[in-house]
Amino acid sequence: MSEIEFPRVIPVISSNRSDSASGLAEALVKGGLPCAEVTLRTDAAIELIKRLSKDDRLLVGAGTVHSVDDAERAVAAGARFLVTPGINLKTLEWCSRNSVCVIPGVSNPTDLETLLEFDIGLAKFFPAEPLGGVAMLKALSGPYNGMRFVPTGGINKENVGDYLALKNVLACGGSWVAPTSLIDSHRFDEIEVLVSECVTLICQ
């Protein structure tokens, strides 16, 4: 798998408007989190990835990747990393063959055993809060001390610091820094403020 340097918080993006790309990119870069995981949950997602990926300042990936077809379309659009909500073996095999960085979703030790078979050392822990959150990640750090996690699901500005304090957490994924409502209404100044607040918070 290719190595990518991720920020401590990865903005998770869901938007119905691909014309939000330019303003969103500026807000993320100026706010201090030049990264976007665009979830494949809307018809605009692939085009948004395509437009965002043209900005060399931004690290763009695709989330909610369910299949090889999703993976192929996202990478063709410019996605440099893929995030899956769970484990799809065909998708993992495709990513391995094509040297695509993938962060597969896990929820238990059995999932982690599968990732070890693929020599994958980075996993999305999802949904983090309902699965036990910080306590669960602490428990997993013993038997899986070589695994690093990107927890998402229920993470916000109130609890992100607790997750980032864990040694086995590489980054957290969160939509609170760029809510869909703000993206779709082109309120990019407000997004920049949220991103800046997040950067200040995680740097404390």
mmCIF file of C-alpha atoms in Angstrom, residues 14-85:
data_model
loop_
_atom_site.group_PDB
_atom_site.id
_atom_site.type_symbol
_atom_site.label_atom_id
_atom_site.label_comp_id
_atom_site.label_asym_id
_atom_site.label_seq_id
_atom_site.Cartn_x
_atom_site.Cartn_y
_atom_site.Cartn_z
ATOM 1 C CA SER A 14 -20.915 14.704 1.768
ATOM 2 C CA SER A 15 -22.313 17.140 -0.772
ATOM 3 C CA ASN A 16 -25.026 17.282 -3.384
ATOM 4 C CA ARG A 17 -23.208 19.992 -5.337
ATOM 5 C CA SER A 18 -20.009 19.468 -7.305
ATOM 6 C CA ASP A 19 -19.822 23.235 -7.895
ATOM 7 C CA SER A 20 -18.834 23.568 -4.241
ATOM 8 C CA ALA A 21 -15.338 22.250 -5.026
ATOM 9 C CA SER A 22 -13.433 25.525 -5.383
ATOM 10 C CA GLY A 23 -14.890 27.210 -2.308
ATOM 11 C CA LEU A 24 -14.588 24.071 -0.212
ATOM 12 C CA ALA A 25 -10.951 23.591 -1.200
ATOM 13 C CA GLU A 26 -10.112 27.150 -0.183
ATOM 14 C CA ALA A 27 -11.896 26.772 3.160
ATOM 15 C CA LEU A 28 -10.077 23.529 3.994
ATOM 16 C CA VAL A 29 -6.660 24.815 2.949
ATOM 17 C CA LYS A 30 -6.963 28.215 4.616
ATOM 18 C CA GLY A 31 -8.447 26.639 7.736
ATOM 19 C CA GLY A 32 -5.463 24.294 8.016
ATOM 20 C CA LEU A 33 -6.832 20.850 7.077
ATOM 21 C CA PRO A 34 -5.942 20.377 3.391
ATOM 22 C CA CYS A 35 -7.665 17.008 3.087
ATOM 23 C CA ALA A 36 -11.081 15.694 2.087
ATOM 24 C CA GLU A 37 -12.682 12.265 2.272
ATOM 25 C CA VAL A 38 -15.586 12.628 -0.144
ATOM 26 C CA THR A 39 -18.201 10.003 0.615
ATOM 27 C CA LEU A 40 -19.846 8.261 -2.317
ATOM 28 C CA ARG A 41 -23.312 8.927 -0.957
ATOM 29 C CA THR A 42 -24.547 11.437 -3.522
ATOM 30 C CA ASP A 43 -24.727 11.668 -7.289
ATOM 31 C CA ALA A 44 -22.315 14.600 -7.150
ATOM 32 C CA ALA A 45 -19.546 12.723 -5.300
ATOM 33 C CA ILE A 46 -17.417 11.518 -8.214
ATOM 34 C CA GLU A 47 -17.507 14.879 -9.969
ATOM 35 C CA LEU A 48 -16.666 16.599 -6.679
ATOM 36 C CA ILE A 49 -13.638 14.315 -6.249
ATOM 37 C CA LYS A 50 -12.581 15.110 -9.809
ATOM 38 C CA ARG A 51 -12.764 18.862 -9.230
ATOM 39 C CA LEU A 52 -11.167 18.833 -5.783
ATOM 40 C CA SER A 53 -8.292 16.624 -6.920
ATOM 41 C CA LYS A 54 -7.236 19.264 -9.450
ATOM 42 C CA ASP A 55 -6.096 21.397 -6.516
ATOM 43 C CA ASP A 56 -2.537 20.277 -5.787
ATOM 44 C CA ARG A 57 -2.738 21.651 -2.236
ATOM 45 C CA LEU A 58 -5.412 19.140 -1.281
ATOM 46 C CA LEU A 59 -5.225 15.440 -0.397
ATOM 47 C CA VAL A 60 -8.448 13.957 -1.762
ATOM 48 C CA GLY A 61 -9.875 10.520 -1.085
ATOM 49 C CA ALA A 62 -13.164 8.680 -1.405
ATOM 50 C CA GLY A 63 -15.255 7.267 1.421
ATOM 51 C CA THR A 64 -18.197 4.859 1.577
ATOM 52 C CA VAL A 65 -16.478 2.656 -1.019
ATOM 53 C CA HIS A 66 -18.512 -0.542 -1.267
ATOM 54 C CA SER A 67 -17.128 -2.302 -4.343
ATOM 55 C CA VAL A 68 -14.377 -2.602 -6.921
ATOM 56 C CA ASP A 69 -16.512 -0.489 -9.244
ATOM 57 C CA ASP A 70 -16.667 2.268 -6.623
ATOM 58 C CA ALA A 71 -12.908 2.026 -6.148
ATOM 59 C CA GLU A 72 -12.183 2.205 -9.864
ATOM 60 C CA ARG A 73 -14.443 5.197 -10.416
ATOM 61 C CA ALA A 74 -13.025 7.071 -7.429
ATOM 62 C CA VAL A 75 -9.385 6.493 -8.361
ATOM 63 C CA ALA A 76 -10.082 7.421 -11.984
ATOM 64 C CA ALA A 77 -11.577 10.688 -10.693
ATOM 65 C CA GLY A 78 -8.398 11.445 -8.755
ATOM 66 C CA ALA A 79 -8.881 9.907 -5.308
ATOM 67 C CA ARG A 80 -5.533 9.127 -3.684
ATOM 68 C CA PHE A 81 -6.955 6.999 -0.888
ATOM 69 C CA LEU A 82 -10.100 4.957 -0.308
ATOM 70 C CA VAL A 83 -12.095 4.412 2.866
ATOM 71 C CA THR A 84 -14.564 1.554 3.242
ATOM 72 C CA PRO A 85 -17.262 1.236 5.932
#
